[in-house]
Protein backbone atom coordinates (compact mmCIF):
# COMPACT_ATOMS: atom_id res chain seq x y z
CA UNK A 1 0.00 0.00 0.00
CA UNK A 2 1.44 3.41 -0.90
CA UNK A 3 2.47 5.62 2.02
CA UNK A 4 0.12 8.44 1.00
CA UNK A 5 -2.98 6.22 1.21
CA UNK A 6 -4.25 5.43 4.68
CA UNK A 7 -6.99 3.13 5.85
CA UNK A 8 -10.15 4.95 6.76
CA UNK A 9 -10.76 4.84 10.48
CA UNK A 10 -14.25 3.81 11.41
CA UNK A 11 -16.13 3.49 14.64
CA UNK A 12 -18.91 1.27 15.84
CA UNK A 13 -21.97 2.21 17.83
CA UNK A 14 -23.51 -0.76 19.60
CA UNK A 15 -27.06 -0.53 20.92
CA UNK A 16 -28.60 -3.25 23.09
CA UNK A 17 -32.39 -3.13 22.76
CA UNK A 18 -32.98 -6.32 24.77
CA UNK A 19 -36.36 -7.65 23.67
CA UNK A 20 -37.85 -4.30 22.61
CA UNK A 21 -38.61 -5.01 18.95
CA UNK A 22 -40.59 -1.79 18.48
CA UNK A 23 -37.72 0.46 19.62
CA UNK A 24 -35.29 -1.46 17.42
CA UNK A 25 -37.52 -0.96 14.38
CA UNK A 26 -37.90 2.76 15.13
CA UNK A 27 -34.11 3.05 15.38
CA UNK A 28 -33.64 1.18 12.10
CA UNK A 29 -36.12 3.48 10.34
CA UNK A 30 -34.34 6.51 11.80
CA UNK A 31 -30.97 5.31 10.49
CA UNK A 32 -32.42 4.52 7.05
CA UNK A 33 -33.94 8.02 6.92
CA UNK A 34 -30.58 9.61 7.72
CA UNK A 35 -28.86 7.49 5.10
CA UNK A 36 -31.28 8.73 2.44
CA UNK A 37 -31.58 12.31 3.61
CA UNK A 38 -27.88 13.00 4.10
CA UNK A 39 -26.62 10.65 1.37
CA UNK A 40 -24.67 8.51 3.80
CA UNK A 41 -25.11 5.19 2.02
CA UNK A 42 -21.55 3.87 2.39
CA UNK A 43 -20.65 5.95 5.44
CA UNK A 44 -23.39 4.79 7.77
CA UNK A 45 -23.99 1.05 7.76
CA UNK A 46 -26.33 -0.88 10.00
CA UNK A 47 -26.60 -4.54 10.94
CA UNK A 48 -28.86 -6.18 13.48
CA UNK A 49 -27.93 -9.18 15.60
CA UNK A 50 -30.73 -11.27 17.04
CA UNK A 51 -29.94 -13.82 19.69
CA UNK A 52 -32.72 -16.31 20.13
CA UNK A 53 -33.07 -17.53 23.67
CA UNK A 54 -33.71 -21.24 23.15
CA UNK A 55 -35.13 -21.88 26.61
CA UNK A 56 -37.85 -19.26 26.31
CA UNK A 57 -38.57 -20.30 22.74
CA UNK A 58 -38.96 -23.97 23.70
CA UNK A 59 -41.24 -23.03 26.61
CA UNK A 60 -43.36 -20.83 24.33
CA UNK A 61 -43.61 -23.62 21.75
CA UNK A 62 -44.65 -26.11 24.45
CA UNK A 63 -47.34 -23.73 25.73
CA UNK A 64 -48.77 -23.03 22.30
CA UNK A 65 -48.78 -26.73 21.37
CA UNK A 66 -50.60 -27.62 24.60
CA UNK A 67 -53.16 -24.86 23.96
CA UNK A 68 -53.76 -26.03 20.41
CA UNK A 69 -54.12 -29.66 21.53
CA UNK A 70 -56.72 -28.56 24.09
CA UNK A 71 -58.51 -26.65 21.36
CA UNK A 72 -58.51 -29.65 19.03
CA UNK A 73 -59.94 -31.91 21.74
CA UNK A 74 -62.93 -29.60 21.94
CA UNK A 75 -63.55 -29.87 18.20
CA UNK A 76 -67.14 -30.93 18.79
CA UNK A 77 -68.00 -27.63 20.52
CA UNK A 78 -69.51 -24.68 18.68
CA UNK A 79 -67.49 -22.56 16.24
CA UNK A 80 -67.79 -19.53 18.55
CA UNK A 81 -65.92 -21.37 21.28
CA UNK A 82 -63.23 -22.36 18.79
CA UNK A 83 -62.70 -18.80 17.63
CA UNK A 84 -62.51 -17.56 21.21
CA UNK A 85 -59.92 -20.17 22.20
CA UNK A 86 -57.86 -19.55 19.06
CA UNK A 87 -57.91 -15.80 19.55
CA UNK A 88 -56.98 -16.25 23.21
CA UNK A 89 -54.01 -18.45 22.27
CA UNK A 90 -52.63 -15.97 19.73
CA UNK A 91 -51.91 -13.08 22.14
CA UNK A 92 -50.25 -15.47 24.59
CA UNK A 93 -47.98 -16.79 21.84
CA UNK A 94 -47.16 -13.25 20.73
CA UNK A 95 -46.34 -12.13 24.26
CA UNK A 96 -44.11 -15.16 24.82
CA UNK A 97 -42.26 -14.81 21.52
CA UNK A 98 -41.38 -11.11 21.90
CA UNK A 99 -38.96 -11.54 24.82
CA UNK A 100 -37.54 -14.69 23.22
CA UNK A 101 -34.84 -12.73 21.39
CA UNK A 102 -32.23 -10.18 22.30
CA UNK A 103 -31.70 -7.47 19.72
CA UNK A 104 -28.38 -5.69 19.28
CA UNK A 105 -27.91 -3.07 16.60
CA UNK A 106 -24.42 -2.34 15.32
CA UNK A 107 -23.88 0.88 13.37
CA UNK A 108 -20.59 1.46 11.57
CA UNK A 109 -19.54 5.02 10.84
CA UNK A 110 -17.03 4.91 8.02
CA UNK A 111 -15.96 8.45 7.16
CA UNK A 112 -12.75 9.31 5.34
CA UNK A 113 -9.93 11.21 7.04
CA UNK A 114 -10.95 14.61 5.71
CA UNK A 115 -14.46 14.18 7.19
CA UNK A 116 -13.38 13.96 10.83
CA UNK A 117 -15.78 16.65 11.95
CA UNK A 118 -18.77 14.89 10.37
CA UNK A 119 -17.63 11.62 11.92
CA UNK A 120 -17.45 13.19 15.37
CA UNK A 121 -20.83 14.90 15.01
CA UNK A 122 -22.55 11.63 14.05
CA UNK A 123 -20.84 9.84 16.95
CA UNK A 124 -22.33 12.40 19.31
CA UNK A 125 -25.71 12.75 17.62
CA UNK A 126 -26.87 9.17 17.19
CA UNK A 127 -26.73 8.07 20.86
CA UNK A 128 -28.59 11.22 21.92
CA UNK A 129 -31.62 10.62 19.67
CA UNK A 130 -34.80 9.20 21.18
CA UNK A 131 -34.96 5.54 20.12
CA UNK A 132 -31.23 5.09 20.88
CA UNK A 133 -31.10 6.64 24.37
CA UNK A 134 -32.70 3.72 26.19
CA UNK A 135 -30.70 1.10 24.24
CA UNK A 136 -27.49 1.36 26.31
CA UNK A 137 -25.33 3.01 23.63
CA UNK A 138 -21.67 2.03 23.47
CA UNK A 139 -19.11 3.69 21.20
CA UNK A 140 -16.18 1.58 20.02
CA UNK A 141 -13.19 3.23 18.41
CA UNK A 142 -10.14 1.57 16.82
CA UNK A 143 -7.63 0.39 19.41
CA UNK A 144 -10.18 -0.40 22.12
CA UNK A 145 -10.30 -3.91 23.57
CA UNK A 146 -13.63 -5.08 22.05
CA UNK A 147 -13.14 -3.37 18.69
CA UNK A 148 -11.73 -6.41 16.85
CA UNK A 149 -14.48 -8.70 18.13
CA UNK A 150 -17.15 -6.19 17.14
CA UNK A 151 -15.58 -5.81 13.70
CA UNK A 152 -15.65 -9.59 13.17
CA UNK A 153 -19.27 -9.77 14.33
CA UNK A 154 -20.27 -6.90 12.03
CA UNK A 155 -18.64 -8.58 9.03
CA UNK A 156 -20.27 -11.94 9.81
CA UNK A 157 -23.82 -10.54 10.04
CA UNK A 158 -26.01 -10.24 6.95
Coordinates of N, CA and C in Angstrom, one line a residue:
X1 N 0.8 -1.2 0.0 CA 0.0 0.0 0.0 C 0.9 1.2 0.0
X2 N 0.6 2.2 -0.9 CA 1.4 3.4 -0.9 C 1.4 4.2 0.4
X3 N 2.4 4.9 0.7 CA 2.5 5.6 2.0 C 1.5 6.8 2.1
X4 N 1.0 7.3 1.0 CA 0.1 8.4 1.0 C -1.3 8.0 1.1
X5 N -1.6 6.7 1.1 CA -3.0 6.2 1.2 C -3.1 5.5 2.6
X6 N -4.0 6.0 3.4 CA -4.2 5.4 4.7 C -5.6 4.8 4.7
X7 N -5.7 3.8 5.6 CA -7.0 3.1 5.8 C -7.9 4.1 6.5
X8 N -9.2 4.1 6.1 CA -10.1 4.9 6.8 C -10.5 4.4 8.2
X9 N -10.4 5.3 9.1 CA -10.8 4.8 10.5 C -12.3 4.9 10.6
X10 N -12.8 3.8 11.2 CA -14.2 3.8 11.4 C -14.5 3.4 12.8
X11 N -15.7 3.8 13.3 CA -16.1 3.5 14.6 C -17.4 2.7 14.6
X12 N -17.7 2.0 15.7 CA -18.9 1.3 15.8 C -19.7 1.9 17.0
X13 N -21.0 1.9 16.8 CA -22.0 2.2 17.8 C -22.8 0.9 18.1
X14 N -22.8 0.5 19.3 CA -23.5 -0.8 19.6 C -24.7 -0.4 20.5
X15 N -25.9 -0.8 20.1 CA -27.1 -0.5 20.9 C -27.7 -1.8 21.3
X16 N -28.0 -2.0 22.6 CA -28.6 -3.3 23.1 C -30.1 -2.9 23.4
X17 N -31.0 -3.4 22.6 CA -32.4 -3.1 22.8 C -33.1 -4.2 23.6
X18 N -32.4 -5.2 24.0 CA -33.0 -6.3 24.8 C -34.0 -7.0 23.9
X19 N -35.3 -7.0 24.4 CA -36.4 -7.6 23.7 C -37.3 -6.6 23.1
X20 N -37.0 -5.4 23.1 CA -37.9 -4.3 22.6 C -37.8 -4.2 21.1
X21 N -38.6 -5.0 20.4 CA -38.6 -5.0 19.0 C -39.1 -3.7 18.4
X22 N -40.0 -3.0 19.0 CA -40.6 -1.8 18.5 C -39.5 -0.7 18.5
X23 N -38.8 -0.6 19.6 CA -37.7 0.5 19.6 C -36.6 0.2 18.6
X24 N -36.3 -1.1 18.4 CA -35.3 -1.5 17.4 C -35.7 -1.1 16.0
X25 N -37.0 -1.3 15.7 CA -37.5 -1.0 14.4 C -37.6 0.6 14.2
X26 N -37.9 1.3 15.2 CA -37.9 2.8 15.1 C -36.5 3.2 14.9
X27 N -35.5 2.7 15.6 CA -34.1 3.0 15.4 C -33.6 2.7 14.0
X28 N -34.0 1.6 13.5 CA -33.6 1.2 12.1 C -34.2 2.1 11.1
X29 N -35.5 2.5 11.3 CA -36.1 3.5 10.3 C -35.4 4.8 10.4
X30 N -35.0 5.2 11.6 CA -34.3 6.5 11.8 C -33.0 6.5 11.1
X31 N -32.3 5.4 11.2 CA -31.0 5.3 10.5 C -31.2 5.3 9.0
X32 N -32.2 4.6 8.5 CA -32.4 4.5 7.1 C -32.8 5.9 6.5
X33 N -33.6 6.7 7.3 CA -33.9 8.0 6.9 C -32.7 8.9 6.8
X34 N -31.8 8.8 7.8 CA -30.6 9.6 7.7 C -29.7 9.2 6.5
X35 N -29.7 7.9 6.2 CA -28.9 7.5 5.1 C -29.4 8.1 3.8
X36 N -30.7 8.1 3.7 CA -31.3 8.7 2.4 C -31.2 10.2 2.4
X37 N -31.5 10.8 3.5 CA -31.6 12.3 3.6 C -30.2 13.0 3.5
X38 N -29.2 12.4 4.1 CA -27.9 13.0 4.1 C -26.9 12.3 3.1
X39 N -27.4 11.4 2.3 CA -26.6 10.6 1.4 C -25.4 10.0 2.0
X40 N -25.7 9.2 3.0 CA -24.7 8.5 3.8 C -24.6 7.0 3.5
X41 N -24.9 6.6 2.3 CA -25.1 5.2 2.0 C -23.9 4.3 2.4
X42 N -22.7 4.7 2.1 CA -21.6 3.9 2.4 C -20.9 4.3 3.7
X43 N -21.3 5.4 4.2 CA -20.6 6.0 5.4 C -21.4 5.5 6.7
X44 N -22.6 5.2 6.6 CA -23.4 4.8 7.8 C -24.0 3.4 7.5
X45 N -23.5 2.4 8.0 CA -24.0 1.0 7.8 C -24.5 0.4 9.0
X46 N -25.6 -0.3 8.9 CA -26.3 -0.9 10.0 C -26.5 -2.4 9.8
X47 N -26.3 -3.1 10.9 CA -26.6 -4.5 10.9 C -27.2 -4.9 12.3
X48 N -28.1 -5.8 12.3 CA -28.9 -6.2 13.5 C -28.5 -7.6 13.8
X49 N -28.2 -7.8 15.1 CA -27.9 -9.2 15.6 C -29.1 -9.6 16.5
X50 N -29.6 -10.7 16.2 CA -30.7 -11.3 17.0 C -30.3 -12.6 17.7
X51 N -30.3 -12.6 19.0 CA -29.9 -13.8 19.7 C -31.2 -14.4 20.2
X52 N -31.5 -15.6 19.7 CA -32.7 -16.3 20.1 C -32.4 -17.0 21.4
X53 N -33.2 -16.8 22.4 CA -33.1 -17.5 23.7 C -33.8 -18.8 23.6
X54 N -33.1 -19.9 23.4 CA -33.7 -21.2 23.1 C -34.6 -21.7 24.3
X55 N -34.3 -21.4 25.5 CA -35.1 -21.9 26.6 C -36.5 -21.3 26.6
X56 N -36.6 -20.0 26.4 CA -37.8 -19.3 26.3 C -38.6 -19.7 25.1
X57 N -37.9 -19.9 24.0 CA -38.6 -20.3 22.7 C -39.2 -21.7 22.9
X58 N -38.4 -22.6 23.5 CA -39.0 -24.0 23.7 C -40.2 -24.0 24.6
X59 N -40.1 -23.1 25.7 CA -41.2 -23.0 26.6 C -42.5 -22.4 25.9
X60 N -42.3 -21.4 25.1 CA -43.4 -20.8 24.3 C -44.0 -21.8 23.3
X61 N -43.1 -22.6 22.7 CA -43.6 -23.6 21.7 C -44.4 -24.7 22.5
X62 N -43.9 -25.1 23.7 CA -44.7 -26.1 24.4 C -46.0 -25.6 24.9
X63 N -46.1 -24.3 25.3 CA -47.3 -23.7 25.7 C -48.3 -23.6 24.6
X64 N -47.9 -23.2 23.4 CA -48.8 -23.0 22.3 C -49.2 -24.4 21.8
X65 N -48.3 -25.4 21.8 CA -48.8 -26.7 21.4 C -49.8 -27.3 22.3
X66 N -49.6 -27.1 23.6 CA -50.6 -27.6 24.6 C -51.9 -26.9 24.5
X67 N -51.9 -25.6 24.2 CA -53.2 -24.9 24.0 C -53.9 -25.3 22.7
X68 N -53.1 -25.6 21.6 CA -53.8 -26.0 20.4 C -54.3 -27.5 20.6
X69 N -53.6 -28.3 21.3 CA -54.1 -29.7 21.5 C -55.4 -29.6 22.4
X70 N -55.5 -28.7 23.3 CA -56.7 -28.6 24.1 C -57.8 -28.1 23.2
X71 N -57.5 -27.2 22.3 CA -58.5 -26.6 21.4 C -59.0 -27.7 20.4
X72 N -58.1 -28.6 20.0 CA -58.5 -29.7 19.0 C -59.3 -30.7 19.7
X73 N -59.1 -30.9 21.0 CA -59.9 -31.9 21.7 C -61.4 -31.4 21.9
X74 N -61.6 -30.2 21.8 CA -62.9 -29.6 21.9 C -63.5 -29.3 20.6
X75 N -63.1 -30.1 19.6 CA -63.5 -29.9 18.2 C -65.0 -30.0 18.0
X76 N -65.7 -30.7 18.9 CA -67.1 -30.9 18.8 C -67.9 -29.7 19.3
X77 N -67.3 -28.8 20.0 CA -68.0 -27.6 20.5 C -68.3 -26.6 19.4
X78 N -69.1 -25.6 19.7 CA -69.5 -24.7 18.7 C -68.3 -23.9 18.1
X79 N -68.5 -23.3 16.9 CA -67.5 -22.6 16.2 C -67.1 -21.3 17.0
X80 N -68.1 -20.7 17.8 CA -67.8 -19.5 18.5 C -66.8 -19.9 19.6
X81 N -66.9 -21.0 20.3 CA -65.9 -21.4 21.3 C -64.5 -21.6 20.7
X82 N -64.5 -22.1 19.5 CA -63.2 -22.4 18.8 C -62.5 -21.0 18.5
X83 N -63.3 -20.1 18.0 CA -62.7 -18.8 17.6 C -62.2 -18.1 18.9
X84 N -62.9 -18.2 20.0 CA -62.5 -17.6 21.2 C -61.2 -18.2 21.7
X85 N -61.1 -19.5 21.7 CA -59.9 -20.2 22.2 C -58.7 -19.9 21.3
X86 N -59.0 -19.8 20.0 CA -57.9 -19.5 19.1 C -57.4 -18.1 19.2
X87 N -58.3 -17.2 19.4 CA -57.9 -15.8 19.5 C -57.3 -15.6 20.9
X88 N -57.6 -16.4 21.9 CA -57.0 -16.3 23.2 C -55.6 -16.8 23.2
X89 N -55.3 -17.8 22.4 CA -54.0 -18.4 22.3 C -53.0 -17.6 21.5
X90 N -53.5 -16.8 20.5 CA -52.6 -16.0 19.7 C -51.9 -14.9 20.5
X91 N -52.6 -14.1 21.4 CA -51.9 -13.1 22.1 C -50.9 -13.7 23.1
X92 N -51.2 -14.8 23.7 CA -50.3 -15.5 24.6 C -49.0 -15.9 23.8
X93 N -49.1 -16.4 22.6 CA -48.0 -16.8 21.8 C -47.2 -15.6 21.4
X94 N -47.9 -14.5 21.1 CA -47.2 -13.3 20.7 C -46.4 -12.7 21.9
X95 N -47.0 -12.7 23.1 CA -46.3 -12.1 24.3 C -45.2 -13.0 24.7
X96 N -45.2 -14.3 24.5 CA -44.1 -15.2 24.8 C -43.0 -15.1 23.8
X97 N -43.3 -14.8 22.5 CA -42.3 -14.8 21.5 C -41.5 -13.5 21.5
X98 N -42.1 -12.4 22.0 CA -41.4 -11.1 21.9 C -40.2 -11.1 22.8
X99 N -40.2 -11.6 24.1 CA -39.0 -11.5 24.8 C -38.0 -12.7 24.5
X100 N -38.3 -13.5 23.5 CA -37.5 -14.7 23.2 C -36.3 -14.3 22.4
X101 N -36.1 -13.1 22.1 CA -34.8 -12.7 21.4 C -34.2 -11.5 22.0
X102 N -32.9 -11.4 21.9 CA -32.2 -10.2 22.3 C -31.8 -9.5 21.0
X103 N -32.0 -8.2 20.9 CA -31.7 -7.5 19.7 C -30.6 -6.5 20.0
X104 N -29.5 -6.6 19.2 CA -28.4 -5.7 19.3 C -28.2 -5.1 17.9
X105 N -28.1 -3.8 17.9 CA -27.9 -3.1 16.6 C -26.5 -2.5 16.6
X106 N -25.8 -2.8 15.5 CA -24.4 -2.3 15.3 C -24.4 -1.4 14.1
X107 N -24.0 -0.2 14.4 CA -23.9 0.9 13.4 C -22.4 1.2 13.2
X108 N -22.0 1.1 11.9 CA -20.6 1.5 11.6 C -20.6 2.8 10.9
X109 N -19.8 3.7 11.4 CA -19.5 5.0 10.8 C -18.2 4.9 10.1
X110 N -18.2 5.1 8.8 CA -17.0 4.9 8.0 C -16.8 6.2 7.2
X111 N -16.3 7.2 7.8 CA -16.0 8.5 7.2 C -14.5 8.5 6.8
X112 N -14.1 9.2 5.7 CA -12.7 9.3 5.3 C -12.0 10.3 6.3
X113 N -10.7 10.4 6.1 CA -9.9 11.2 7.0 C -10.3 12.7 7.0
X114 N -10.6 13.2 5.8 CA -10.9 14.6 5.7 C -12.4 15.0 6.2
X115 N -13.1 14.0 6.7 CA -14.5 14.2 7.2 C -14.5 13.9 8.7
X116 N -13.5 14.2 9.4 CA -13.4 14.0 10.8 C -14.5 14.7 11.6
X117 N -14.8 15.9 11.2 CA -15.8 16.6 12.0 C -17.2 16.0 11.8
X118 N -17.5 15.6 10.6 CA -18.8 14.9 10.4 C -18.8 13.6 11.2
X119 N -17.7 12.9 11.2 CA -17.6 11.6 11.9 C -17.9 11.9 13.4
X120 N -17.3 12.9 13.9 CA -17.5 13.2 15.4 C -18.9 13.6 15.7
X121 N -19.5 14.4 14.8 CA -20.8 14.9 15.0 C -21.8 13.7 15.0
X122 N -21.6 12.8 14.1 CA -22.6 11.6 14.1 C -22.3 10.7 15.3
X123 N -21.1 10.6 15.7 CA -20.8 9.8 16.9 C -21.6 10.4 18.2
X124 N -21.6 11.7 18.2 CA -22.3 12.4 19.3 C -23.8 12.4 19.1
X125 N -24.3 12.6 17.9 CA -25.7 12.8 17.6 C -26.5 11.5 17.8
X126 N -26.1 10.4 17.2 CA -26.9 9.2 17.2 C -27.3 8.7 18.6
X127 N -26.3 8.6 19.5 CA -26.7 8.1 20.9 C -27.7 9.0 21.6
X128 N -27.7 10.3 21.2 CA -28.6 11.2 21.9 C -30.0 11.3 21.4
X129 N -30.3 10.6 20.2 CA -31.6 10.6 19.7 C -32.5 9.7 20.5
X130 N -33.8 9.9 20.3 CA -34.8 9.2 21.2 C -34.8 7.7 21.1
X131 N -34.9 7.0 20.0 CA -35.0 5.5 20.1 C -33.6 4.9 20.6
X132 N -32.5 5.6 20.5 CA -31.2 5.1 20.9 C -30.9 5.3 22.3
X133 N -31.5 6.3 23.0 CA -31.1 6.6 24.4 C -31.3 5.5 25.3
X134 N -32.4 4.8 25.2 CA -32.7 3.7 26.2 C -32.0 2.4 25.8
X135 N -31.3 2.4 24.7 CA -30.7 1.1 24.2 C -29.3 0.9 24.7
X136 N -28.8 1.5 25.8 CA -27.5 1.4 26.3 C -26.4 1.6 25.2
X137 N -26.3 2.8 24.7 CA -25.3 3.0 23.6 C -23.9 2.8 24.1
X138 N -23.1 2.2 23.2 CA -21.7 2.0 23.5 C -20.9 2.4 22.2
X139 N -19.9 3.3 22.3 CA -19.1 3.7 21.2 C -17.8 2.9 21.3
X140 N -17.4 2.3 20.1 CA -16.2 1.6 20.0 C -15.3 2.2 18.9
X141 N -14.1 2.6 19.3 CA -13.2 3.2 18.4 C -12.0 2.3 18.2
X142 N -11.3 2.5 17.1 CA -10.1 1.6 16.8 C -9.1 1.6 18.0
X143 N -8.6 0.5 18.3 CA -7.6 0.4 19.4 C -8.2 0.0 20.7
X144 N -9.5 0.0 20.9 CA -10.2 -0.4 22.1 C -10.2 -1.9 22.2
X145 N -10.4 -2.5 23.4 CA -10.3 -3.9 23.6 C -11.3 -4.7 22.8
X146 N -12.6 -4.3 22.7 CA -13.6 -5.1 22.1 C -13.8 -4.7 20.6
X147 N -13.0 -3.9 20.1 CA -13.1 -3.4 18.7 C -13.0 -4.5 17.7
X148 N -12.0 -5.3 17.8 CA -11.7 -6.4 16.8 C -12.9 -7.4 16.9
X149 N -13.4 -7.7 18.0 CA -14.5 -8.7 18.1 C -15.7 -8.1 17.5
X150 N -16.0 -6.8 17.7 CA -17.2 -6.2 17.1 C -17.0 -6.1 15.6
X151 N -15.8 -5.9 15.1 CA -15.6 -5.8 13.7 C -15.9 -7.2 13.1
X152 N -15.4 -8.2 13.7 CA -15.7 -9.6 13.2 C -17.1 -9.9 13.2
X153 N -17.8 -9.5 14.2 CA -19.3 -9.8 14.3 C -20.0 -9.0 13.3
X154 N -19.6 -7.7 13.0 CA -20.3 -6.9 12.0 C -20.1 -7.5 10.6
X155 N -18.9 -8.0 10.3 CA -18.6 -8.6 9.0 C -19.4 -9.9 8.8
X156 N -19.6 -10.6 9.9 CA -20.3 -11.9 9.8 C -21.8 -11.8 9.7
X157 N -22.4 -10.7 10.1 CA -23.8 -10.5 10.0 C -24.2 -10.2 8.6
X158 N -25.5 -10.6 8.3 CA -26.0 -10.2 6.9 C -26.8 -9.0 7.0

